[in-house]
mmCIF file of C-alpha atoms in Angstrom:
data_model
loop_
_atom_site.group_PDB
_atom_site.id
_atom_site.type_symbol
_atom_site.label_atom_id
_atom_site.label_comp_id
_atom_site.label_asym_id
_atom_site.label_seq_id
_atom_site.Cartn_x
_atom_site.Cartn_y
_atom_site.Cartn_z
ATOM 1 C CA MET A 1 -23.770 21.244 14.251
ATOM 2 C CA GLN A 2 -25.088 22.017 10.810
ATOM 3 C CA ASN A 3 -23.806 25.131 8.821
ATOM 4 C CA LEU A 4 -25.884 27.985 9.830
ATOM 5 C CA PRO A 5 -25.499 31.567 8.044
ATOM 6 C CA VAL A 6 -23.426 34.050 8.993
ATOM 7 C CA THR A 7 -23.260 36.265 6.193
ATOM 8 C CA HIS A 8 -26.019 38.251 4.241
ATOM 9 C CA ASP A 9 -25.927 36.009 1.456
ATOM 10 C CA ALA A 10 -25.759 32.730 3.619
ATOM 11 C CA PHE A 11 -29.127 34.199 5.196
ATOM 12 C CA PHE A 12 -30.625 35.223 2.245
ATOM 13 C CA ARG A 13 -30.244 31.944 0.943
ATOM 14 C CA ALA A 14 -31.511 30.274 3.529
ATOM 15 C CA LEU A 15 -34.676 32.390 3.742
ATOM 16 C CA MET A 16 -35.127 31.872 0.064
ATOM 17 C CA ASP A 17 -34.988 28.089 0.338
ATOM 18 C CA GLU A 18 -37.598 28.183 2.999
ATOM 19 C CA PRO A 19 -40.910 26.372 1.962
ATOM 20 C CA GLY A 20 -43.674 29.398 0.426
ATOM 21 C CA VAL A 21 -41.001 32.093 0.725
ATOM 22 C CA ALA A 22 -40.177 32.168 -3.049
ATOM 23 C CA ALA A 23 -43.177 32.019 -4.368
ATOM 24 C CA ALA A 24 -44.526 34.686 -2.096
ATOM 25 C CA LEU A 25 -41.768 36.906 -2.834
ATOM 26 C CA LEU A 26 -42.243 36.591 -6.590
ATOM 27 C CA ARG A 27 -45.634 37.069 -6.577
ATOM 28 C CA GLU A 28 -45.565 40.001 -4.470
ATOM 29 C CA HIS A 29 -42.701 41.982 -5.362
ATOM 30 C CA LEU A 30 -42.371 41.391 -9.286
ATOM 31 C CA PRO A 31 -44.184 43.881 -11.449
ATOM 32 C CA ALA A 32 -48.023 43.241 -11.482
ATOM 33 C CA GLU A 33 -47.925 42.756 -14.961
ATOM 34 C CA VAL A 34 -45.042 40.303 -14.861
ATOM 35 C CA ALA A 35 -46.404 38.512 -11.795
ATOM 36 C CA ALA A 36 -49.900 38.672 -13.714
ATOM 37 C CA LEU A 37 -48.605 36.428 -16.349
ATOM 38 C CA LEU A 38 -47.206 33.356 -14.244
ATOM 39 C CA ALA A 39 -49.018 30.423 -13.394
ATOM 40 C CA PRO A 40 -50.298 29.879 -9.737
ATOM 41 C CA ASP A 41 -47.794 26.975 -9.477
ATOM 42 C CA ALA A 42 -44.521 27.285 -7.042
ATOM 43 C CA PRO A 43 -41.573 28.410 -8.957
ATOM 44 C CA GLU A 44 -38.831 25.517 -9.838
ATOM 45 C CA LEU A 45 -35.249 26.517 -8.179
ATOM 46 C CA LEU A 46 -32.839 25.695 -10.650
ATOM 47 C CA ASP A 47 -29.365 24.612 -9.821
ATOM 48 C CA ALA A 48 -27.024 27.056 -8.916
ATOM 49 C CA HIS A 49 -24.458 26.069 -11.422
ATOM 50 C CA PHE A 50 -26.410 27.816 -14.143
ATOM 51 C CA VAL A 51 -24.214 30.852 -13.323
ATOM 52 C CA ALA A 52 -20.575 30.108 -13.446
ATOM 53 C CA ALA A 53 -18.260 30.587 -11.002
ATOM 54 C CA HIS A 54 -15.966 33.354 -12.034
ATOM 55 C CA LEU A 55 -19.563 35.567 -12.607
ATOM 56 C CA ARG A 56 -20.898 34.877 -9.063
ATOM 57 C CA HIS A 57 -18.530 36.971 -6.699
ATOM 58 C CA SER A 58 -19.685 36.927 -3.343
ATOM 59 C CA GLN A 59 -23.321 37.755 -3.907
ATOM 60 C CA ALA A 60 -26.395 35.670 -3.500
ATOM 61 C CA ASP A 61 -28.705 34.787 -6.083
ATOM 62 C CA ARG A 62 -31.314 32.212 -7.058
ATOM 63 C CA LEU A 63 -32.385 31.544 -10.631
ATOM 64 C CA TYR A 64 -36.543 30.481 -10.502
ATOM 65 C CA LYS A 65 -38.351 28.751 -13.657
ATOM 66 C CA ALA A 66 -41.818 29.512 -13.615
ATOM 67 C CA ARG A 67 -44.784 28.457 -16.072
ATOM 68 C CA ALA A 68 -46.277 31.174 -17.928
ATOM 69 C CA LEU A 69 -50.188 31.307 -18.295
ATOM 70 C CA THR A 70 -49.870 32.295 -22.282
ATOM 71 C CA GLY A 71 -47.796 29.312 -22.641
ATOM 72 C CA GLY A 72 -43.830 28.605 -22.248
ATOM 73 C CA GLU A 73 -41.708 29.485 -19.499
ATOM 74 C CA VAL A 74 -40.301 32.510 -17.660
ATOM 75 C CA TYR A 75 -36.972 32.516 -15.646
ATOM 76 C CA ILE A 76 -36.842 34.874 -12.750
ATOM 77 C CA TYR A 77 -33.095 35.947 -11.486
ATOM 78 C CA VAL A 78 -33.101 37.232 -8.065
ATOM 79 C CA LEU A 79 -30.190 38.883 -6.855
ATOM 80 C CA LEU A 80 -29.118 39.999 -3.234
ATOM 81 C CA GLU A 81 -27.408 43.458 -3.059
ATOM 82 C CA HIS A 82 -26.026 43.553 0.223
ATOM 83 C CA LYS A 83 -24.288 46.901 0.324
ATOM 84 C CA SER A 84 -25.080 49.472 2.567
ATOM 85 C CA ALA A 85 -25.072 52.214 -0.422
ATOM 86 C CA PRO A 86 -26.674 51.581 -3.840
ATOM 87 C CA ASP A 87 -24.019 50.110 -6.454
ATOM 88 C CA PRO A 88 -24.131 51.737 -9.944
ATOM 89 C CA GLU A 89 -21.973 48.495 -11.306
ATOM 90 C CA VAL A 90 -25.099 46.322 -10.603
ATOM 91 C CA GLY A 91 -26.354 46.904 -13.960
ATOM 92 C CA VAL A 92 -23.512 45.642 -15.689
ATOM 93 C CA GLN A 93 -23.313 42.532 -13.549
ATOM 94 C CA LEU A 94 -26.680 41.700 -14.122
ATOM 95 C CA LEU A 95 -25.714 41.790 -18.093
ATOM 96 C CA GLY A 96 -22.755 39.247 -17.239
ATOM 97 C CA TYR A 97 -25.342 37.204 -15.253
ATOM 98 C CA LEU A 98 -28.076 37.011 -18.064
ATOM 99 C CA ALA A 99 -25.769 36.507 -20.758
ATOM 100 C CA GLU A 100 -24.374 33.728 -18.999
ATOM 101 C CA ILE A 101 -27.989 31.985 -18.176
ATOM 102 C CA TRP A 102 -28.766 32.204 -21.567
ATOM 103 C CA ARG A 103 -25.468 30.718 -22.784
ATOM 104 C CA ARG A 104 -26.303 27.735 -20.573
ATOM 105 C CA LEU A 105 -29.743 27.273 -21.698
ATOM 106 C CA ASP A 106 -28.628 27.036 -25.025
ATOM 107 C CA ARG A 107 -26.056 24.827 -24.356
ATOM 108 C CA GLN A 108 -28.992 22.188 -23.239
ATOM 109 C CA ARG A 109 -31.129 22.534 -26.015
ATOM 110 C CA LEU A 110 -28.098 21.672 -28.035
ATOM 111 C CA GLU A 111 -27.695 18.602 -26.285
ATOM 112 C CA GLN A 112 -31.543 17.538 -26.336
ATOM 113 C CA ASP A 113 -32.192 18.695 -29.983
ATOM 114 C CA GLY A 114 -29.143 19.732 -31.551
ATOM 115 C CA ALA A 115 -30.415 23.179 -32.778
ATOM 116 C CA VAL A 116 -30.643 26.454 -30.814
ATOM 117 C CA GLY A 117 -33.366 28.943 -32.443
ATOM 118 C CA SER A 118 -33.888 32.716 -31.761
ATOM 119 C CA GLU A 119 -36.822 31.950 -29.190
ATOM 120 C CA ARG A 120 -35.128 32.067 -26.171
ATOM 121 C CA PRO A 121 -37.392 32.231 -22.862
ATOM 122 C CA PRO A 122 -37.162 35.550 -21.263
ATOM 123 C CA ILE A 123 -35.331 35.930 -18.074
ATOM 124 C CA VAL A 124 -36.724 38.824 -15.759
ATOM 125 C CA PRO A 125 -34.305 40.164 -12.926
ATOM 126 C CA LEU A 126 -35.266 41.319 -9.636
ATOM 127 C CA VAL A 127 -32.868 42.618 -7.345
ATOM 128 C CA ILE A 128 -33.288 42.952 -3.369
ATOM 129 C CA TYR A 129 -31.564 45.598 -1.653
ATOM 130 C CA HIS A 130 -31.169 46.364 2.057
ATOM 131 C CA GLY A 131 -28.634 49.014 2.132
ATOM 132 C CA ALA A 132 -29.146 51.758 4.470
ATOM 133 C CA ARG A 133 -29.327 54.383 1.625
ATOM 134 C CA GLU A 134 -32.245 54.556 -0.585
ATOM 135 C CA TRP A 135 -31.626 52.890 -4.457
ATOM 136 C CA THR A 136 -30.573 55.493 -6.930
ATOM 137 C CA VAL A 137 -29.128 53.806 -9.588
ATOM 138 C CA PRO A 138 -31.441 53.545 -12.663
ATOM 139 C CA LEU A 139 -33.074 50.534 -13.479
ATOM 140 C CA SER A 140 -32.891 50.604 -17.247
ATOM 141 C CA PHE A 141 -29.321 49.280 -18.152
ATOM 142 C CA GLY A 142 -29.617 51.934 -21.213
ATOM 143 C CA GLU A 143 -29.899 54.958 -18.964
ATOM 144 C CA THR A 144 -26.106 54.393 -17.705
ATOM 145 C CA VAL A 145 -24.913 54.410 -21.268
ATOM 146 C CA ALA A 146 -24.067 57.987 -22.665
ATOM 147 C CA ALA A 147 -24.867 57.478 -26.353
ATOM 148 C CA ASP A 148 -25.964 59.307 -29.283
ATOM 149 C CA PRO A 149 -29.549 58.593 -29.812
ATOM 150 C CA ALA A 150 -28.703 56.860 -33.205
ATOM 151 C CA LEU A 151 -26.434 54.639 -31.384
ATOM 152 C CA ARG A 152 -29.192 53.153 -29.072
ATOM 153 C CA PRO A 153 -30.654 50.490 -31.458
ATOM 154 C CA TYR A 154 -27.390 48.685 -31.186
ATOM 155 C CA LEU A 155 -26.633 48.464 -27.413
ATOM 156 C CA PRO A 156 -27.849 46.250 -25.184
ATOM 157 C CA ASP A 157 -30.695 47.494 -23.007
ATOM 158 C CA PHE A 158 -32.955 45.968 -20.143
ATOM 159 C CA THR A 159 -35.012 46.662 -16.969
ATOM 160 C CA TYR A 160 -34.886 44.970 -13.332
ATOM 161 C CA SER A 161 -37.003 45.565 -11.236
ATOM 162 C CA LEU A 162 -36.094 46.335 -7.652
ATOM 163 C CA LEU A 163 -37.346 45.840 -4.179
ATOM 164 C CA ASP A 164 -35.518 48.071 -1.846
ATOM 165 C CA LEU A 165 -36.414 46.987 1.540
ATOM 166 C CA GLY A 166 -35.644 50.153 3.444
ATOM 167 C CA GLN A 167 -38.505 51.791 1.306
ATOM 168 C CA VAL A 168 -41.389 49.486 2.437
ATOM 169 C CA ALA A 169 -43.235 49.459 5.653
ATOM 170 C CA ASP A 170 -42.473 46.138 8.059
ATOM 171 C CA ASP A 171 -45.844 44.956 7.671
ATOM 172 C CA GLN A 172 -45.814 45.318 3.741
ATOM 173 C CA LEU A 173 -42.885 43.494 3.202
ATOM 174 C CA SER A 174 -44.823 40.066 2.694
ATOM 175 C CA SER A 175 -48.298 38.771 3.420
ATOM 176 C CA GLN A 176 -46.057 35.358 4.196
ATOM 177 C CA ARG A 177 -45.094 35.492 7.970
ATOM 178 C CA VAL A 178 -41.776 33.777 7.061
ATOM 179 C CA ALA A 179 -40.995 35.974 4.203
ATOM 180 C CA ARG A 180 -41.831 38.881 6.035
ATOM 181 C CA GLY A 181 -39.940 37.856 9.194
ATOM 182 C CA GLY A 182 -36.893 37.182 7.385
ATOM 183 C CA LEU A 183 -37.022 40.265 4.912
ATOM 184 C CA ARG A 184 -37.697 42.533 8.153
ATOM 185 C CA VAL A 185 -34.383 40.889 9.615
ATOM 186 C CA LEU A 186 -32.429 41.625 6.340
ATOM 187 C CA LYS A 187 -33.906 45.482 6.499
ATOM 188 C CA TYR A 188 -32.361 46.218 9.528
ATOM 189 C CA SER A 189 -29.029 44.798 9.282
ATOM 190 C CA HIS A 190 -27.774 48.376 7.993
ATOM 191 C CA ARG A 191 -30.226 50.166 10.451
ATOM 192 C CA PRO A 192 -29.126 50.418 13.882
ATOM 193 C CA ASP A 193 -32.058 52.589 15.209
ATOM 194 C CA GLY A 194 -34.761 49.756 14.633
ATOM 195 C CA GLN A 195 -32.414 46.872 15.218
ATOM 196 C CA GLY A 196 -34.353 46.038 18.832
ATOM 197 C CA ALA A 197 -37.772 45.980 17.522
ATOM 198 C CA ALA A 198 -36.795 43.929 14.488
ATOM 199 C CA VAL A 199 -35.564 41.549 17.013
ATOM 200 C CA LEU A 200 -38.868 40.995 18.745
ATOM 201 C CA ALA A 201 -40.708 41.024 15.710
ATOM 202 C CA ALA A 202 -38.477 38.346 14.211
ATOM 203 C CA VAL A 203 -39.506 35.772 17.008
ATOM 204 C CA ASP A 204 -43.246 36.652 16.269
ATOM 205 C CA ASP A 205 -42.781 35.844 12.650
ATOM 206 C CA LEU A 206 -40.469 32.762 12.351
ATOM 207 C CA LEU A 207 -41.446 31.099 15.452
ATOM 208 C CA GLY A 208 -42.192 27.494 14.560
ATOM 209 C CA SER A 209 -40.265 28.008 11.000
ATOM 210 C CA GLY A 210 -37.347 26.123 10.243
ATOM 211 C CA ILE A 211 -35.427 29.362 9.772
ATOM 212 C CA LEU A 212 -35.407 30.707 13.168
ATOM 213 C CA VAL A 213 -32.044 29.494 14.480
ATOM 214 C CA SER A 214 -30.587 30.828 11.422
ATOM 215 C CA ALA A 215 -32.065 34.586 11.787
ATOM 216 C CA PHE A 216 -30.888 34.950 15.281
ATOM 217 C CA ILE A 217 -27.522 33.547 14.331
ATOM 218 C CA TYR A 218 -27.449 35.952 11.337
ATOM 219 C CA ILE A 219 -28.755 38.592 14.227
ATOM 220 C CA ASN A 220 -25.721 37.976 15.901
ATOM 221 C CA TRP A 221 -23.254 38.406 13.325
ATOM 222 C CA ALA A 222 -24.646 41.653 11.517
ATOM 223 C CA TYR A 223 -26.687 43.750 14.215
ATOM 224 C CA ASP A 224 -24.616 45.959 15.923
ATOM 225 C CA ALA A 225 -26.980 47.610 18.387
ATOM 226 C CA VAL A 226 -28.366 44.008 19.574
ATOM 227 C CA ASP A 227 -26.168 42.337 22.655
ATOM 228 C CA ARG A 228 -26.039 39.019 23.771
ATOM 229 C CA GLN A 229 -28.766 39.938 26.212
ATOM 230 C CA ALA A 230 -31.318 41.395 24.011
ATOM 231 C CA ILE A 231 -31.389 37.997 21.821
ATOM 232 C CA GLU A 232 -31.454 35.989 25.085
ATOM 233 C CA GLY A 233 -34.585 37.641 25.951
ATOM 234 C CA ALA A 234 -36.126 38.047 22.604
ATOM 235 C CA LEU A 235 -35.900 33.978 22.156
ATOM 236 C CA ALA A 236 -37.340 33.516 25.622
ATOM 237 C CA GLN A 237 -40.716 32.337 23.933
ATOM 238 C CA ALA A 238 -38.766 29.894 21.325
ATOM 239 C CA PRO A 239 -38.699 26.101 21.704
ATOM 240 C CA ASP A 240 -35.899 24.825 24.242
ATOM 241 C CA GLU A 241 -33.957 23.168 21.282
ATOM 242 C CA GLN A 242 -33.619 26.327 18.944
ATOM 243 C CA ARG A 243 -32.672 28.367 21.959
ATOM 244 C CA GLU A 244 -30.005 26.217 22.898
ATOM 245 C CA ALA A 245 -29.088 26.170 19.224
ATOM 246 C CA VAL A 246 -28.609 29.660 19.202
ATOM 247 C CA MET A 247 -26.633 30.059 22.367
ATOM 248 C CA SER A 248 -24.193 27.496 21.639
ATOM 249 C CA VAL A 249 -23.425 28.936 18.303
ATOM 250 C CA MET A 250 -22.720 32.360 19.903
ATOM 251 C CA ALA A 251 -20.558 30.937 22.371
ATOM 252 C CA GLN A 252 -18.655 29.141 20.065
ATOM 253 C CA GLU A 253 -18.227 32.172 18.669
ATOM 254 C CA ARG A 254 -16.795 34.194 21.683
ATOM 255 C CA GLU A 255 -14.429 31.384 22.225
ATOM 256 C CA GLN A 256 -13.382 31.446 18.742
ATOM 257 C CA GLY A 257 -12.545 35.269 18.913
ATOM 258 C CA ARG A 258 -10.503 34.778 22.037
ATOM 259 C CA ILE A 259 -8.564 32.189 19.974
ATOM 260 C CA GLU A 260 -8.613 34.444 16.972
ATOM 261 C CA GLY A 261 -7.189 37.337 19.247
ATOM 262 C CA ARG A 262 -3.968 35.245 20.370
ATOM 263 C CA ALA A 263 -3.260 34.087 16.804
ATOM 264 C CA GLU A 264 -3.562 37.317 14.965
ATOM 265 C CA GLY A 265 0.150 38.098 15.308
ATOM 266 C CA ARG A 266 0.760 34.864 12.881
ATOM 267 C CA VAL A 267 -2.565 35.296 10.463
ATOM 268 C CA GLU A 268 -0.835 37.731 8.138
ATOM 269 C CA GLY A 269 2.172 35.192 7.476
ATOM 270 C CA GLU A 270 -0.277 32.335 7.016
ATOM 271 C CA VAL A 271 -2.608 34.391 4.742
ATOM 272 C CA LYS A 272 0.414 35.104 2.345
ATOM 273 C CA GLY A 273 1.570 31.845 2.455
ATOM 274 C CA GLN A 274 -1.848 30.160 1.640
ATOM 275 C CA ALA A 275 -2.185 32.897 -1.378
ATOM 276 C CA LYS A 276 0.756 31.557 -2.601
ATOM 277 C CA GLY A 277 0.358 28.097 -2.717
ATOM 278 C CA LYS A 278 -3.318 28.938 -4.173
ATOM 279 C CA ALA A 279 -1.245 31.134 -6.773
ATOM 280 C CA GLU A 280 1.113 28.379 -7.628
ATOM 281 C CA THR A 281 -1.858 25.885 -7.802
ATOM 282 C CA LEU A 282 -4.026 27.894 -10.252
ATOM 283 C CA LEU A 283 -0.852 28.615 -12.635
ATOM 284 C CA ARG A 284 -0.287 25.018 -12.682
ATOM 285 C CA LEU A 285 -3.943 24.217 -13.547
ATOM 286 C CA LEU A 286 -4.341 27.238 -16.197
ATOM 287 C CA ASN A 287 -0.866 25.650 -17.619
ATOM 288 C CA ARG A 288 -2.518 22.124 -18.040
ATOM 289 C CA ARG A 289 -5.932 23.212 -19.329
ATOM 290 C CA PHE A 290 -4.673 26.040 -21.920
ATOM 291 C CA HIS A 291 -1.063 25.045 -22.408
ATOM 292 C CA SER A 292 0.331 28.439 -21.622
ATOM 293 C CA VAL A 293 -0.294 31.657 -19.460
ATOM 294 C CA SER A 294 0.458 35.007 -20.420
ATOM 295 C CA GLU A 295 2.467 37.419 -18.280
ATOM 296 C CA ASP A 296 -0.415 39.743 -17.978
ATOM 297 C CA TYR A 297 -2.444 36.805 -16.272
ATOM 298 C CA ARG A 298 0.447 35.659 -14.529
ATOM 299 C CA THR A 299 1.351 39.013 -12.985
ATOM 300 C CA GLN A 300 -2.619 39.048 -11.963
ATOM 301 C CA VAL A 301 -2.501 35.737 -10.304
ATOM 302 C CA LEU A 302 0.641 36.607 -8.090
ATOM 303 C CA ALA A 303 -0.888 40.170 -7.040
ATOM 304 C CA ALA A 304 -4.443 38.340 -6.064
ATOM 305 C CA ASN A 305 -5.686 37.682 -2.536
ATOM 306 C CA THR A 306 -6.859 34.136 -1.570
ATOM 307 C CA GLU A 307 -10.383 34.806 -1.961
ATOM 308 C CA GLN A 308 -9.724 35.979 -5.809
ATOM 309 C CA LEU A 309 -7.572 32.846 -5.902
ATOM 310 C CA ASP A 310 -10.553 30.574 -5.304
ATOM 311 C CA THR A 311 -12.707 32.141 -7.491
ATOM 312 C CA TRP A 312 -10.635 31.566 -10.280
ATOM 313 C CA ILE A 313 -9.706 28.151 -9.009
ATOM 314 C CA ASP A 314 -13.386 27.352 -9.370
ATOM 315 C CA ALA A 315 -14.062 28.774 -12.660
ATOM 316 C CA VAL A 316 -11.014 26.785 -14.314
ATOM 317 C CA LEU A 317 -13.169 23.566 -13.955
ATOM 318 C CA ASP A 318 -15.777 24.717 -16.598
ATOM 319 C CA ALA A 319 -14.056 27.364 -18.532
ATOM 320 C CA GLU A 320 -13.834 27.108 -22.103
ATOM 321 C CA CYS A 321 -10.981 29.773 -22.647
ATOM 322 C CA ILE A 322 -8.386 31.270 -20.116
ATOM 323 C CA GLU A 323 -10.562 34.806 -20.857
ATOM 324 C CA SER A 324 -13.463 33.439 -19.098
ATOM 325 C CA VAL A 325 -11.707 32.406 -15.963
ATOM 326 C CA PHE A 326 -10.663 35.738 -15.219
ATOM 327 C CA GLY A 327 -13.995 37.255 -16.315
ATOM 328 C CA ARG A 328 -12.907 38.703 -19.629
ATOM 329 C CA PRO A 329 -14.966 38.458 -22.707
ATOM 330 C CA THR A 330 -14.316 36.087 -25.258
ATOM 331 C CA ALA A 331 -12.684 37.075 -28.601
ATOM 332 C CA HIS A 332 -14.831 35.596 -31.591
#
């Protein structure tokens, strides 16, 4: 069976990749003055590698290129913020993502015509948030920096657009059926009181789409107030093939849960062993790529968990300096 989403990030990526969803979401949820500048053509999804591995963390993102009616191109960076409460660090994260995208666009231009001018294309950030608490973090990065007014001209500032799903009525999430259904599924992942109705509505919106199976596998993973019987009942009107696909994955998960329960006593030792092996691999890669590793970095590597080590190992492959592997600014 194909790999299907069982995390917020994976479901969001699957939703955005459904035909017509990204175009509808950008048209309806970017600021009106921005949407009015965009040509009616479908936005182009760009390669995920525009954002370096060490900046990606665990969040889902999508980068699109759209044609502007006034000429030129507009890039739209869409980020899913999946924490249950507003994250005050999101502005800092976006600053790093935007800088990395411009850096890679500069490299493309250097390869194409050997020069980088001052006319970099605009990048509009859109954050989609589906946490339980209303978003209260300032949308202007500058508002999060405490500085004397005389210093502000010398500090970075930008504004990001926000779609807080919890503050949008279900029927206003989108006029596009699949986009509306998928956003509704995300919206109620942190809202147990509305999950039963959301499951039934998801079938109505997503029936016949390529994302129905993915949505219900995600619901089974994320919805605490919905059990197997509720999912089976909601899927009664779905085609047999899609209903059986969901039931099969749910059965596999129950069996996997039993296996994991029996193996729980072994897991901790295995994880420690995996982390040690990954740490040794990363140190070898760093030594080969950059010829030396400081004691500070060595200590970080040996103390890291497997997830962090995987991120750093991925970052080594295209990092220009050891600082960028660990997400630190490069000295110039």
